[in-house]
Coordinates of C-alpha atoms and ligand atoms in Angstrom, one line a residue:
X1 CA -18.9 -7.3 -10.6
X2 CA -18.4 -10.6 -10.5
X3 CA -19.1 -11.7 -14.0
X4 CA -17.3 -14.6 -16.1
X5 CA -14.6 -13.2 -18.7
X6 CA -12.7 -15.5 -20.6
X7 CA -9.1 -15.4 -20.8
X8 CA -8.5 -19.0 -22.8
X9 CA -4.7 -18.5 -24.2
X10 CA -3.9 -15.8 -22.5
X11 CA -1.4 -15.3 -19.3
X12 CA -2.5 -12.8 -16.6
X13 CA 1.0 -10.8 -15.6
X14 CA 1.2 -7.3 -13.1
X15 CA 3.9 -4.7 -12.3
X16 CA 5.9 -5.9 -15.4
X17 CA 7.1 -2.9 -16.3
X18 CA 10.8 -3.7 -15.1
X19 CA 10.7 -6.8 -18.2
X20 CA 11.7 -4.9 -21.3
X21 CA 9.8 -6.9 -23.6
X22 CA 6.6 -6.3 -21.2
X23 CA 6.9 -2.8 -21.4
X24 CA 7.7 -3.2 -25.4
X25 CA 3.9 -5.2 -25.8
X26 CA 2.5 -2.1 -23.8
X27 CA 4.2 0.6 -26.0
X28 CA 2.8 -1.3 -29.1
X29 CA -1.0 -1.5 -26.8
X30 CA -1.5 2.0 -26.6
X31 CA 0.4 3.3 -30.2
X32 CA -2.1 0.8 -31.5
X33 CA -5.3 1.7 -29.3
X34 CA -4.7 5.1 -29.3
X35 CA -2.2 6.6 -31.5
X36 CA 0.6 7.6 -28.9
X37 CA 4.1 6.8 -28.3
X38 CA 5.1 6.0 -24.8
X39 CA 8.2 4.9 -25.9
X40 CA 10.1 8.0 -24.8
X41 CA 9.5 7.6 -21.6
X42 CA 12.5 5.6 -20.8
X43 CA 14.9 8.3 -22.1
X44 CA 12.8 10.6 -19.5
X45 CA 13.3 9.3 -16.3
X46 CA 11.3 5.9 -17.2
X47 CA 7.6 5.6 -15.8
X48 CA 6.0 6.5 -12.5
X49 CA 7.8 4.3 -9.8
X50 CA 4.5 3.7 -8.5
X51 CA 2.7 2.3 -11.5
X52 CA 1.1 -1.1 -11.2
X53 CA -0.1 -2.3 -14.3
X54 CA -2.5 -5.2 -14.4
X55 CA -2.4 -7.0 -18.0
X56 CA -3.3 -10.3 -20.2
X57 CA -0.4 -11.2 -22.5
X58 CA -1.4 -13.5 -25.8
X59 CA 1.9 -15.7 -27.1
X60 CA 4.4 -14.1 -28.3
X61 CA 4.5 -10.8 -26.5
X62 CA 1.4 -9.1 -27.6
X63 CA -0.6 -7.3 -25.0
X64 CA -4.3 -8.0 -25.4
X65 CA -5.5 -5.9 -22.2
X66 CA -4.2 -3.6 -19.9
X67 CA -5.3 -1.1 -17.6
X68 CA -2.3 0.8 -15.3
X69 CA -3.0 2.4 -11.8
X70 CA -0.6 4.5 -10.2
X71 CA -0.4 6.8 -7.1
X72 CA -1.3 10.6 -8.4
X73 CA -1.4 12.9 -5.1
X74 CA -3.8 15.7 -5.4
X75 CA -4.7 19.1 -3.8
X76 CA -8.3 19.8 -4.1
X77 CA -9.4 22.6 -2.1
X78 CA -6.1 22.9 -0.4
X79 CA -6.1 19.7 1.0
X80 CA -3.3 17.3 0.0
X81 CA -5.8 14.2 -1.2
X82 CA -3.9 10.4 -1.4
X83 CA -5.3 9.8 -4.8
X84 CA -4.6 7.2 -7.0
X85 CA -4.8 7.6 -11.4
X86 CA -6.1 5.0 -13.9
X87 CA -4.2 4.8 -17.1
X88 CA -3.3 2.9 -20.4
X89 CA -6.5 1.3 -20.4
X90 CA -7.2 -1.1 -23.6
X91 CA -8.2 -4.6 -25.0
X92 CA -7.0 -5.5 -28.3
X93 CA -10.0 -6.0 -31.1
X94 CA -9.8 -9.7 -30.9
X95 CA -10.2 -10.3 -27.1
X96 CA -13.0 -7.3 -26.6
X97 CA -16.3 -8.7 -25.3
X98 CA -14.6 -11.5 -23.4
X99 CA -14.6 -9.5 -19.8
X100 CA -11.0 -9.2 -19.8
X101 CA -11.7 -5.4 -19.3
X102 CA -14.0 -5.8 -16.4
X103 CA -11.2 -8.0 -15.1
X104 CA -8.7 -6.0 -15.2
X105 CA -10.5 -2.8 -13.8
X106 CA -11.8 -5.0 -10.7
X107 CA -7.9 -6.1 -10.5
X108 CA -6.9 -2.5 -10.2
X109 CA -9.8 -1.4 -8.0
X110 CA -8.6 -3.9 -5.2
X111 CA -5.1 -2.8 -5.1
X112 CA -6.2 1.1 -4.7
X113 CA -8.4 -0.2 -2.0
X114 CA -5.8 -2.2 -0.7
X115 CA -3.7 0.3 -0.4
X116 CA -6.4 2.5 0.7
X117 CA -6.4 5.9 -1.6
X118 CA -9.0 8.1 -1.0
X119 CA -9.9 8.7 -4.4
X120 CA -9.3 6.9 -8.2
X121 CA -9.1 9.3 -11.3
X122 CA -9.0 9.2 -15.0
X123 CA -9.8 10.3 -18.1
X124 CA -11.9 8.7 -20.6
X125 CA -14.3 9.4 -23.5
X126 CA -16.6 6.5 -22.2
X127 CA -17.8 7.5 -18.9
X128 CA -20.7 5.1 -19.2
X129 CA -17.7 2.2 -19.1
X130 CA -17.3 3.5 -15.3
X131 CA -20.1 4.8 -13.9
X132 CA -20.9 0.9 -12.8
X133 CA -17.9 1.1 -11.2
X134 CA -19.3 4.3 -9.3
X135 CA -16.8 7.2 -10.8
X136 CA -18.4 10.6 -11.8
X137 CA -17.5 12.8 -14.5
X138 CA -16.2 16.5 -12.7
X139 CA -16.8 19.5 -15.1
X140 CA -13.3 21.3 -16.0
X141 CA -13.0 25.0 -16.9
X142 CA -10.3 27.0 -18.3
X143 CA -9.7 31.0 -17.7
X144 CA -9.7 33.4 -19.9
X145 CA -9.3 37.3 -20.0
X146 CA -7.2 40.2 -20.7
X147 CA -3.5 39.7 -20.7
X148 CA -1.9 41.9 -17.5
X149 CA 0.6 44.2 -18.6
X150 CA 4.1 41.8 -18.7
X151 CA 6.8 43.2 -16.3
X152 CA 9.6 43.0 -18.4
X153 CA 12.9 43.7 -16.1
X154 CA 15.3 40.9 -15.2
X155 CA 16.7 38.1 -17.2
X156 CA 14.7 36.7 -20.0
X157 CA 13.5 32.8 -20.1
X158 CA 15.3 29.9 -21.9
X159 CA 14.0 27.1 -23.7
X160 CA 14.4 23.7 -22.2
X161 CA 15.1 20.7 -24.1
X162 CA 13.4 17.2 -22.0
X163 CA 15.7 15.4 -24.1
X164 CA 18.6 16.8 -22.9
X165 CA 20.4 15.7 -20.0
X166 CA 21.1 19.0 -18.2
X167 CA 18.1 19.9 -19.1
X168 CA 16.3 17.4 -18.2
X169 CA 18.0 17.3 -14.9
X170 CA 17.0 20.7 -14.4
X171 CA 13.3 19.6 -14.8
X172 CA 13.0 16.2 -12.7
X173 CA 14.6 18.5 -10.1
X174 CA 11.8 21.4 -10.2
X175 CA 9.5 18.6 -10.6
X176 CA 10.9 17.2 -7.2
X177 CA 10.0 20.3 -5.3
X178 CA 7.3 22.2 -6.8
X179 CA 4.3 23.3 -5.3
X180 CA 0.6 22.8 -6.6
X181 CA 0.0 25.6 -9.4
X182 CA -3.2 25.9 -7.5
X183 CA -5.0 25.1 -4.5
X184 CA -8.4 24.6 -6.0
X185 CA -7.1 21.4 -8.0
X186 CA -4.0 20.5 -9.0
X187 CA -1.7 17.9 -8.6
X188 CA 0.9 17.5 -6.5
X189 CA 3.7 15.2 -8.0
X190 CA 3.1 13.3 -11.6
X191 CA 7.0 13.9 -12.8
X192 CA 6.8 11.4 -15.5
X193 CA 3.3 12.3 -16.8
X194 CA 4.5 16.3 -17.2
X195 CA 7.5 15.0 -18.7
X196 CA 5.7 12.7 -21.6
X197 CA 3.1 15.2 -22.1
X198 CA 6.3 17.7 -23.2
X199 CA 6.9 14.6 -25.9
X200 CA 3.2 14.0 -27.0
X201 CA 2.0 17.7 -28.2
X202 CA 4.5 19.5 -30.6
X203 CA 3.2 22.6 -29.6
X204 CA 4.1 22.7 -25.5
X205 CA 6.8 24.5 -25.4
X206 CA 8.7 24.7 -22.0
X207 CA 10.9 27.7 -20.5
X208 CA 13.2 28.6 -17.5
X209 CA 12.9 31.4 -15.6
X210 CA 16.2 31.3 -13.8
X211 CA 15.9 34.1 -11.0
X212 CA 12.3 32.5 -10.3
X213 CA 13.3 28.8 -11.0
X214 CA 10.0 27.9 -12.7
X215 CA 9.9 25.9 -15.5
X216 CA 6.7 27.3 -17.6
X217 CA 5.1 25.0 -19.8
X218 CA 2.8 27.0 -22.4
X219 CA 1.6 27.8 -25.9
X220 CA 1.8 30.5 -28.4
X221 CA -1.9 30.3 -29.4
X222 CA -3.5 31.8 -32.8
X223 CA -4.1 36.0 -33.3
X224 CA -2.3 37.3 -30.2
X225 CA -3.3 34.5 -27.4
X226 CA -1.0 33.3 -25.0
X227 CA -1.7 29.7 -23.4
X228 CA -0.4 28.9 -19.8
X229 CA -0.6 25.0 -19.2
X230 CA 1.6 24.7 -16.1
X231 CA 4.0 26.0 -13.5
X232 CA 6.5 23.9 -11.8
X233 CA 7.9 25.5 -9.4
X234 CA 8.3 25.9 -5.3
X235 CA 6.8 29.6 -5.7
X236 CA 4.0 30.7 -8.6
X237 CA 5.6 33.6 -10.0
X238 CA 2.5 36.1 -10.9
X239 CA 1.5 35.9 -14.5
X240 CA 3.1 39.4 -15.3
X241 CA 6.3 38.5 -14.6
X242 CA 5.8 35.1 -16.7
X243 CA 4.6 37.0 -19.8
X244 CA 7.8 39.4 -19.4
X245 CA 10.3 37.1 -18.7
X246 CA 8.8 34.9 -21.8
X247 CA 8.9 38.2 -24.1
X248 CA 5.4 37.9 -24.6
X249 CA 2.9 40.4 -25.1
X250 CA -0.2 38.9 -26.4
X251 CA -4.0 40.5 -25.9
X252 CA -5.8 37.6 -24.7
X253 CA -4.2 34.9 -22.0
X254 CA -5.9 31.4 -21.5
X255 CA -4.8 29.4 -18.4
X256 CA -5.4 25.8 -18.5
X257 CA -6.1 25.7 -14.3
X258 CA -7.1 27.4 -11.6
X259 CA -5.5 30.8 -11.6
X260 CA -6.0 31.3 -7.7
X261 CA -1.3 31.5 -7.5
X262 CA -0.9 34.0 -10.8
X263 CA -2.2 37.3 -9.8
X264 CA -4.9 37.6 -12.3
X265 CA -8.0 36.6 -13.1
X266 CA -10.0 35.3 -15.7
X267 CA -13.3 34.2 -16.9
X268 CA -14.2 30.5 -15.9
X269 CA -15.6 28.5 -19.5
X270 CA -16.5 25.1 -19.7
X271 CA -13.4 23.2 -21.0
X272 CA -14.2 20.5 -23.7
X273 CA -12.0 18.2 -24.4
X274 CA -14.0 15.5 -25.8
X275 CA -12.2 13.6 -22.3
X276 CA -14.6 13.0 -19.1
X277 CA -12.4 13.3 -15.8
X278 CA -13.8 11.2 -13.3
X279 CA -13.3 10.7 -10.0
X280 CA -14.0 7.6 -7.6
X281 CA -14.0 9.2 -3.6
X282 CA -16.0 8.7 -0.5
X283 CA -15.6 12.2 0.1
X284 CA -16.9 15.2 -1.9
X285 CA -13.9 16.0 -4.4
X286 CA -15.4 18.9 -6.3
X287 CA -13.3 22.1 -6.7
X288 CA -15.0 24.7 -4.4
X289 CA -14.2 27.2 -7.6
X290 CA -14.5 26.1 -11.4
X291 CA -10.9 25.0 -12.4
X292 CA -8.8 22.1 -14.2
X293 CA -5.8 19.8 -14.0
X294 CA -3.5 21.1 -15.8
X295 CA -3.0 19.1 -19.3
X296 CA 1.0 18.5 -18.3
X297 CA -0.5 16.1 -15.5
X298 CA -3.0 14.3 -18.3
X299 CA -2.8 10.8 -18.1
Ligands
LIG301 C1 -13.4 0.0 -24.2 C2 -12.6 -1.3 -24.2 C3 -11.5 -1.3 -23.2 C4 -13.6 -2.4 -23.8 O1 -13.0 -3.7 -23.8 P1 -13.8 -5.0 -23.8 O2 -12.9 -6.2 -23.8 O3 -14.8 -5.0 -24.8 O4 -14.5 -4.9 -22.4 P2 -15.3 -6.0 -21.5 O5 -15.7 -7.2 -22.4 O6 -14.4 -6.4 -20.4 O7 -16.6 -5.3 -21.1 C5 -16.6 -4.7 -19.8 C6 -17.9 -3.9 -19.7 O8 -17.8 -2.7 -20.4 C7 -18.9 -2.5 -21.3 N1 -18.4 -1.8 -22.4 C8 -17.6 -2.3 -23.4 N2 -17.3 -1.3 -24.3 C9 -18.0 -0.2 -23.9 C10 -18.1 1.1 -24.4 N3 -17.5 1.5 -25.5 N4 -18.9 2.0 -23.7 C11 -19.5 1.6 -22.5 N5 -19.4 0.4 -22.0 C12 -18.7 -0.5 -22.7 C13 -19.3 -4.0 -21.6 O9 -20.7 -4.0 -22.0 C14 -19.1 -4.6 -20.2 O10 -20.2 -4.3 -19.4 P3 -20.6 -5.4 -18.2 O11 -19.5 -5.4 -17.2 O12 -21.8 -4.7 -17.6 O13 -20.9 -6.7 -18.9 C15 -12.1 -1.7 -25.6 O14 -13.2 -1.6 -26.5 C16 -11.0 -0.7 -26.1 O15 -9.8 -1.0 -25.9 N6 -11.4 0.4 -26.8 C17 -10.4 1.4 -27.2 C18 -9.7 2.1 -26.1 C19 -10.6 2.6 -25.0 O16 -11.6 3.2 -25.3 N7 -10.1 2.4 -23.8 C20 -10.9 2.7 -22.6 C21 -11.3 4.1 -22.4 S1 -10.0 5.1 -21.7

């Protein structure tokens, strides 16, 4: 990988996240590439401490490439994995084709291996841009079946509000201590990813279950389905008591990971997402049982 690229007029800059006008050109990046606002981040807790973004400004502020790494500790198989995530990867149409993309990814490879993580992740929808880079696409899989019957004693859930402070105080604290939702794959940590995905899909709604202290992050789904995106929490309450504290009584329950902490089971289906999540290891990293991260840790 040791092409040419050409970066004439442009100023290679990393970990700029703590120069507010920096951050500002990235926020405008990935609105711009993708469609989503960032932005909110800051009123959340700010991004993950350990993000190390590697980009090429033009004049005036304006991003032209980026790609972010950051340390995203994983349990796959119930073994705690040192893994690091690839994000907020994009070139601006007037510097594509120059190599500043390559650049950037080989820039981000070497401090992962500098810092020796055993794995890389990330999502994409152009797993052909990595495979060079020797990442493989894992399959993901959902669960589906029968709702269990809720148990409905005890006090009910309450919404939480991110953007509130007690609220969100509430959360970066149950963020803090939680356990994996599973053991097949899940991650470990990722406060600030959980916390923008709350801000980037309408529908995730988010409730407390005080005598359990679990936040549950989930979705009223269409003709009597319940979805379950994620648990944060020190213990996985079963999904019964989830479903009754909630108020919930739908038919049909889909759980957006591996159920192996709930108390249930499901059926595994392949989970489409029009994403690839890949995975850069040495070692074998494929869930021993079908099963997803949850979509609170997407990045
Ligand atoms: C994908 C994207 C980052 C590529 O930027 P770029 O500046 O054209 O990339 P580079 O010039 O550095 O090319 C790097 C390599 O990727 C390849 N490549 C470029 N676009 C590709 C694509 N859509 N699919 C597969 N490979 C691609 C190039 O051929 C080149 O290969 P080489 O190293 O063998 O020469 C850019 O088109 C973009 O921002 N797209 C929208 C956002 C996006 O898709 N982000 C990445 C996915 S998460």
């Amino acid at each position: 990988m040791s092409k040419s690229f050409d970066s004439a007029g442009l100023t290679f800059r990393q970990d700029y996240f703590d120069d507010r006008a920096a951050w500002a050109a990235l926020v405008s990046l990935l609105g711009d590439t993708f469609g989503i606002d960032i932005g909110p981040l800051q009123q959340l807790g700010g991004p993950d401490p350990t993000s190390m973004p590697f980009g090429w400004f033009a004049a005036g502020n304006t991003l032209a490439a980026n790609l972010s790494a950051f340390a995203m500790p994983l349990v796959v198989n119930g073994r705690q994995i040192n893994a690091a995530a690839f994000q907020s990867g994009a070139v601006r149409p007037p510097w594509r084709g120059r190599g500043l993309y390559r650049d950037v990814t080989c820039k981000a490879l070497e401090w992962c291996e500098s810092r020796q993580f055993e794995a890389i992740v990330l999502y994409t929808d152009k797993p052909l841009l990595y495979e060079p880079y020797g990442f493989r696409s894992l399959p993901m899989h959902r669960y589906c079946g029968a709702a269990p019957k809720p148990y409905s004693a005890g006090k009910p859930a309450r919404e939480l509000d991110p953007l509130n402070k007690a609220d969100l105080a509430l959360l970066q604290e149950a963020l803090k201590t939680r356990t994996p939702v599973s053991d097949v794959l899940a991650v470990s940590g990722s406060a600030a990813m959980f916390l923008i995905n709350t801000q980037l899909d309408p529908e995730v709604r988010l409730s407390w279950l005080d005598a359990e202290k679990a936040v549950i992050a989930w979705k009223a789904g269409k003709s009597g389905r319940f979805g379950l995106l994620d648990v944060v929490a020190t213990e996985i309450p079963p999904l019964a008591v989830i479903l009754g504290r909630l108020g919930e009584g739908p038919e049909q329950v889909d759980v957006f990971f591996s159920p192996d902490k709930l108390d249930w089971r499901g059926e595994a289906l392949a989970f489409d997402s029009g994403t690839a999540f890949m995975v850069r290891s040495t070692t074998d990293l494929a869930p021993a049982s079908p099963a997803m991260l949850s979509p609170m840790a997407d990045f």
